[in-house]
Coordinates of C-alpha atoms and ligand atoms in Angstrom, one line a residue:
M21 CA -240.8 186.6 8.7
G22 CA -240.7 188.9 11.6
L23 CA -240.6 186.1 14.1
R24 CA -237.2 184.8 13.4
P25 CA -238.6 181.3 12.6
N26 CA -235.3 180.4 11.0
L27 CA -233.7 180.0 14.4
L28 CA -236.2 177.2 15.1
T29 CA -235.6 175.8 11.6
R30 CA -231.9 175.7 12.2
R31 CA -232.1 173.9 15.5
A32 CA -234.9 171.6 14.4
A33 CA -233.4 170.3 11.2
G34 CA -233.2 166.6 11.6
V35 CA -233.2 166.8 15.4
A36 CA -236.5 166.2 17.1
S37 CA -239.6 165.1 15.3
T38 CA -241.8 167.0 17.7
T39 CA -240.0 170.2 16.9
L40 CA -240.1 169.4 13.3
A41 CA -243.8 168.9 13.4
L42 CA -244.1 172.3 15.0
L43 CA -242.0 173.7 12.3
L44 CA -244.1 172.2 9.6
S45 CA -247.3 173.4 11.2
T46 CA -245.9 176.9 11.4
A47 CA -244.9 176.7 7.8
A48 CA -248.4 175.6 6.9
V49 CA -249.8 178.9 8.1
G50 CA -247.3 180.7 6.0
V51 CA -244.9 182.0 8.6
V52 CA -242.0 180.0 7.4
P53 CA -241.6 180.4 3.7
A54 CA -239.2 177.5 3.4
A55 CA -237.4 175.1 5.6
S56 CA -234.0 175.9 4.2
A57 CA -232.7 179.4 4.2
F58 CA -235.2 182.1 4.4
S59 CA -235.4 184.4 7.3
A60 CA -235.8 187.6 9.2
A61 CA -232.8 189.2 10.8
P62 CA -230.3 187.0 12.5
G63 CA -230.2 186.6 16.2
G64 CA -227.7 189.4 16.6
A65 CA -225.3 187.3 18.6
C66 CA -222.2 188.8 17.0
A67 CA -219.7 186.8 18.9
E68 CA -216.0 187.7 18.9
P69 CA -214.4 186.0 16.0
A70 CA -212.9 182.6 16.7
G71 CA -209.7 183.9 15.2
S72 CA -208.9 187.4 14.0
Q73 CA -208.1 186.1 10.5
A74 CA -211.4 184.4 10.1
N75 CA -214.2 185.9 8.0
A76 CA -217.3 184.2 7.0
R77 CA -220.5 184.4 5.1
V78 CA -223.5 183.0 6.8
K79 CA -227.0 182.0 5.9
P80 CA -229.7 183.7 7.8
G81 CA -229.9 182.3 11.3
A82 CA -226.4 180.9 11.3
A83 CA -225.2 183.9 13.3
A84 CA -227.3 182.7 16.2
T85 CA -225.0 179.9 16.8
H86 CA -221.7 181.0 15.5
D87 CA -220.3 183.9 13.5
P88 CA -216.6 184.0 13.3
N89 CA -216.9 186.8 10.9
E90 CA -217.5 190.2 12.5
L91 CA -214.4 192.1 13.4
T92 CA -214.2 194.2 16.5
A93 CA -213.3 197.9 16.2
K94 CA -209.9 197.0 17.8
Q95 CA -209.3 194.3 15.2
V96 CA -210.1 196.7 12.4
R97 CA -207.6 199.3 13.9
E98 CA -204.9 196.6 14.1
R99 CA -205.5 195.4 10.6
D100 CA -205.4 199.0 9.2
A101 CA -202.2 199.7 11.1
D102 CA -200.7 196.5 9.7
L103 CA -201.7 197.5 6.2
A104 CA -200.0 200.9 6.6
A105 CA -196.9 199.2 7.9
A106 CA -196.8 196.7 5.0
L107 CA -197.2 199.5 2.5
R108 CA -194.3 201.4 4.1
E109 CA -192.1 198.3 3.8
R110 CA -193.1 197.9 0.2
A111 CA -192.4 201.5 -0.6
N112 CA -188.9 201.1 0.8
F113 CA -188.4 197.9 -1.1
R114 CA -189.6 199.5 -4.3
A115 CA -187.5 202.5 -3.9
G116 CA -184.5 200.2 -3.8
A117 CA -185.5 197.7 -6.4
G118 CA -187.3 199.9 -8.8
A119 CA -190.3 197.6 -8.9
T120 CA -193.5 199.0 -10.2
T121 CA -197.0 198.7 -8.9
L122 CA -199.1 196.0 -10.4
A123 CA -202.1 197.2 -12.4
T124 CA -203.5 193.8 -13.4
V125 CA -203.2 190.6 -11.6
T126 CA -203.9 187.0 -12.6
I127 CA -204.3 184.9 -9.5
P128 CA -203.4 181.2 -9.7
V129 CA -206.1 179.1 -8.1
V130 CA -205.8 175.6 -6.6
V131 CA -209.1 174.0 -5.6
H132 CA -209.1 171.3 -2.9
V133 CA -212.3 169.2 -3.0
I134 CA -212.7 167.7 0.4
Q135 CA -214.8 164.5 0.3
E136 CA -216.1 162.1 2.8
D137 CA -216.6 159.5 0.1
S138 CA -217.3 159.3 -3.6
T139 CA -221.0 160.3 -3.4
R140 CA -222.3 163.7 -4.2
A141 CA -223.7 164.0 -0.7
G142 CA -220.2 163.1 0.5
G143 CA -218.7 166.1 -1.3
N144 CA -218.0 164.7 -4.8
I145 CA -219.1 167.6 -6.9
P146 CA -218.3 167.6 -10.6
D147 CA -215.4 169.5 -12.2
S148 CA -218.0 171.5 -14.2
M149 CA -219.2 173.3 -11.1
I150 CA -215.6 174.3 -10.3
T151 CA -214.9 175.7 -13.8
S152 CA -218.3 177.5 -13.6
Q153 CA -217.2 179.0 -10.3
I154 CA -214.0 180.3 -11.9
S155 CA -216.1 181.9 -14.7
V156 CA -218.3 183.5 -12.1
L157 CA -215.3 185.0 -10.3
N158 CA -213.8 186.3 -13.5
Q159 CA -217.1 187.9 -14.4
A160 CA -217.6 189.5 -11.0
Y161 CA -214.1 190.8 -10.6
A162 CA -214.0 192.2 -14.2
G163 CA -217.2 194.2 -13.5
G164 CA -219.1 192.0 -16.0
T165 CA -222.1 191.8 -13.8
G166 CA -222.6 195.5 -13.3
G167 CA -220.0 196.6 -10.7
A168 CA -216.6 198.2 -10.9
A169 CA -213.8 196.4 -12.8
T170 CA -211.1 195.3 -10.4
A171 CA -207.5 194.4 -11.2
F172 CA -208.1 190.7 -10.7
A173 CA -208.5 187.7 -12.9
F174 CA -208.5 184.0 -11.8
R175 CA -206.8 181.1 -13.5
L176 CA -207.6 177.5 -12.4
D177 CA -204.3 175.6 -12.1
K178 CA -205.4 172.5 -10.3
I179 CA -208.3 170.5 -8.9
N180 CA -207.1 168.4 -6.0
R181 CA -209.6 165.8 -4.8
V182 CA -209.1 164.5 -1.2
T183 CA -211.1 161.8 0.4
N184 CA -210.7 162.1 4.2
P185 CA -213.8 161.7 6.5
S186 CA -211.9 163.3 9.4
W187 CA -211.9 166.6 7.5
Y188 CA -215.6 166.4 6.5
P189 CA -217.5 168.6 7.2
I190 CA -214.9 171.3 7.5
V191 CA -215.2 172.8 11.0
D192 CA -214.2 176.4 11.3
G193 CA -211.4 176.9 13.8
S194 CA -210.9 173.2 14.4
S195 CA -207.6 171.3 14.7
A196 CA -208.9 169.3 11.7
E197 CA -209.1 172.5 9.6
R198 CA -205.5 173.3 10.6
S199 CA -204.4 169.8 9.8
M200 CA -206.2 169.9 6.4
K201 CA -204.7 173.2 5.4
S202 CA -201.2 172.5 6.6
S203 CA -201.3 169.2 4.6
L204 CA -202.8 170.6 1.4
R205 CA -201.9 174.3 1.0
V206 CA -199.6 175.0 -2.0
G207 CA -198.0 178.1 -3.5
G208 CA -196.9 181.5 -2.3
K209 CA -198.8 184.4 -1.0
N210 CA -200.2 185.1 -4.4
T211 CA -201.8 181.6 -4.8
L212 CA -205.4 181.3 -3.9
N213 CA -206.2 177.9 -2.2
I214 CA -209.9 177.2 -2.1
Y215 CA -211.2 174.4 0.1
L216 CA -214.6 173.0 -0.8
G217 CA -216.8 170.8 1.5
E218 CA -219.7 170.6 3.7
L219 CA -219.2 173.2 6.4
S220 CA -219.9 173.5 10.1
D221 CA -222.6 175.7 11.7
D222 CA -224.5 176.4 8.5
L223 CA -221.7 178.6 7.3
L224 CA -221.4 179.3 3.6
G225 CA -217.7 180.1 3.8
W226 CA -214.9 181.8 5.5
A227 CA -211.6 183.3 4.6
T228 CA -208.3 184.7 5.9
F229 CA -207.2 188.2 5.5
P230 CA -203.8 188.9 4.0
Q231 CA -200.9 188.8 6.4
R232 CA -197.3 189.9 6.0
K233 CA -196.0 186.4 7.0
L234 CA -197.6 183.6 5.0
S235 CA -199.6 181.3 7.1
S236 CA -200.5 177.7 6.2
M237 CA -204.1 178.8 7.1
D238 CA -204.2 181.3 4.3
G239 CA -207.0 180.6 1.9
V240 CA -210.7 180.4 1.4
V241 CA -213.2 177.8 2.6
V242 CA -216.5 177.6 0.6
L243 CA -219.5 175.4 0.9
N244 CA -219.3 172.9 -2.0
E245 CA -223.0 173.2 -2.9
S246 CA -222.8 177.0 -3.1
L247 CA -221.0 176.7 -6.4
P248 CA -223.0 177.4 -9.5
G249 CA -225.6 174.7 -10.0
G250 CA -225.3 173.5 -6.4
T251 CA -228.1 172.6 -4.1
S252 CA -227.8 175.5 -1.6
T253 CA -231.0 177.3 -2.4
N254 CA -230.6 181.0 -2.9
Y255 CA -226.8 180.6 -2.4
N256 CA -225.9 178.6 -5.4
Q257 CA -224.7 181.0 -8.1
G258 CA -221.1 181.2 -6.9
D259 CA -221.2 184.5 -5.0
T260 CA -220.1 182.9 -1.8
G261 CA -216.8 182.4 -3.5
T262 CA -216.8 186.0 -4.8
H263 CA -217.5 187.2 -1.3
E264 CA -214.9 185.1 0.5
I265 CA -212.2 186.0 -2.0
G266 CA -213.1 189.7 -1.3
H267 CA -212.0 189.1 2.3
W268 CA -208.9 187.2 1.1
L269 CA -208.1 190.5 -0.8
N270 CA -208.7 192.5 2.3
L271 CA -212.3 193.7 2.0
Y272 CA -214.5 194.0 5.1
H273 CA -218.2 193.5 5.1
T274 CA -220.3 196.5 4.0
F275 CA -221.8 196.5 7.5
Q276 CA -218.5 196.5 9.3
G277 CA -218.6 199.2 12.1
G278 CA -222.3 199.8 11.6
C279 CA -223.4 203.4 11.0
G280 CA -220.4 205.1 12.7
G281 CA -216.7 205.6 12.3
S282 CA -214.8 204.4 9.2
G283 CA -217.2 201.5 8.5
D284 CA -215.6 199.1 6.0
G285 CA -212.8 201.6 5.2
V286 CA -214.3 202.3 1.7
S287 CA -215.8 205.6 1.0
D288 CA -218.2 204.6 -1.8
T289 CA -220.1 201.9 0.1
P290 CA -222.8 203.6 2.1
A291 CA -222.8 202.8 5.8
E292 CA -225.1 200.0 6.9
A293 CA -226.2 199.2 10.5
S294 CA -226.3 195.4 10.1
P295 CA -226.1 192.6 7.6
A296 CA -228.9 192.6 4.9
Y297 CA -230.4 189.2 4.1
Q298 CA -232.5 188.0 1.2
C299 CA -232.9 191.1 -1.0
P300 CA -234.5 194.0 0.9
T301 CA -234.7 196.7 -1.8
G302 CA -234.8 200.2 -0.4
R303 CA -233.3 199.2 2.9
D304 CA -231.8 202.3 4.6
T305 CA -230.5 201.6 8.1
C306 CA -228.1 204.6 8.6
S307 CA -228.9 208.3 8.5
A308 CA -225.8 209.0 6.4
T309 CA -226.3 209.4 2.6
G310 CA -227.2 206.4 0.6
L311 CA -229.3 203.3 0.7
D312 CA -227.8 200.2 2.2
P313 CA -225.4 198.5 -0.3
I314 CA -227.5 195.3 -0.5
T315 CA -226.3 194.6 -4.0
N316 CA -222.7 194.6 -2.9
F317 CA -220.8 191.3 -2.9
M318 CA -219.6 192.0 0.7
D319 CA -223.1 192.0 2.2
Y320 CA -225.1 188.9 3.2
T321 CA -227.9 189.0 0.6
Y322 CA -228.9 186.2 -1.8
D323 CA -226.6 185.5 -4.7
S324 CA -229.4 186.7 -7.0
C325 CA -229.3 190.1 -5.2
M326 CA -225.6 190.8 -5.1
Y327 CA -223.7 191.8 -8.3
Q328 CA -221.1 194.4 -7.6
F329 CA -217.9 195.7 -6.1
T330 CA -217.4 199.5 -6.0
P331 CA -214.4 201.4 -7.4
G332 CA -213.3 202.0 -3.7
Q333 CA -213.3 198.3 -3.0
A334 CA -211.4 197.7 -6.2
S335 CA -208.8 200.2 -5.1
R336 CA -208.6 198.8 -1.6
M337 CA -208.0 195.3 -3.0
L338 CA -205.3 196.4 -5.3
T339 CA -203.6 198.3 -2.5
A340 CA -203.7 195.3 -0.3
W341 CA -202.4 193.1 -3.1
N342 CA -199.4 195.2 -3.5
A343 CA -198.8 195.4 0.2
Y344 CA -199.2 191.7 1.0
R345 CA -199.5 189.3 -1.9
A346 CA -197.6 190.6 -4.9
A347 CA -194.4 188.7 -5.6
Ligands
LIG416 ZN1 -217.9 187.6 4.9

């Protein structure tokens, strides 16, 4: 696993039989545990995000080709300044209107199932996977899996099935993605639009951060087979949805900023130098106090490894909700 064989896996999949043969022979001697998603560290090619609003979760190795996810320090400063400004606006508004701060929030959810055709491989996943996903979200955000309870609950309002081959797979940052979202997005800033489909570049999902002005791009894109019971090995318990919605609620990755500075802007998530993959128990990449938060929903570990938000993250999400998404 120290050889980054996954990079070869990624490029080899379905491409050249000679490369594939090499891959299989490598696997035969035990270097590659599986041909799917199992790996050493990613290539480290942390490209500039394709768009400052984009934030993804990736399988191991996907970062080698494309990672729209990592924010630069400048982007973090801009987002933090924007949050402060939004909170000031809200405070002024509240002082005038006498509104109160929301303590609990039920988020209406609309799920758009993008399909190439009517087959499972073409994106036609059953409703049961979607209702299971909503249950996973409600468990996770209520602290039911072992983390902090957040203010948020999720209510499935609609499943919208759309067969359109030109939107499948969903390609991050593409004109087709813009077209899809501008055609399908419904509701106000408080409405969570989830788009399910096969995704570009081995991505598991991506999300927009909250903005003061509602954009038609607002929402969360999730790999259809990452839902509970899906075929995405090690990433099929629904935590990609949990992670991406964390971004939609203004959370950064636990490894944002590495070991220095303000990191992810949350004081109770120990600093982490880089994303953690699989489930590396005891990992400790920064000299500051605390082991790496590999069990946090905002890292990149396997679904079976991540089970919690922290109280600081719960607070950050509620603050952002009141600043950006509350009615
Ligand atoms: Zn992410």
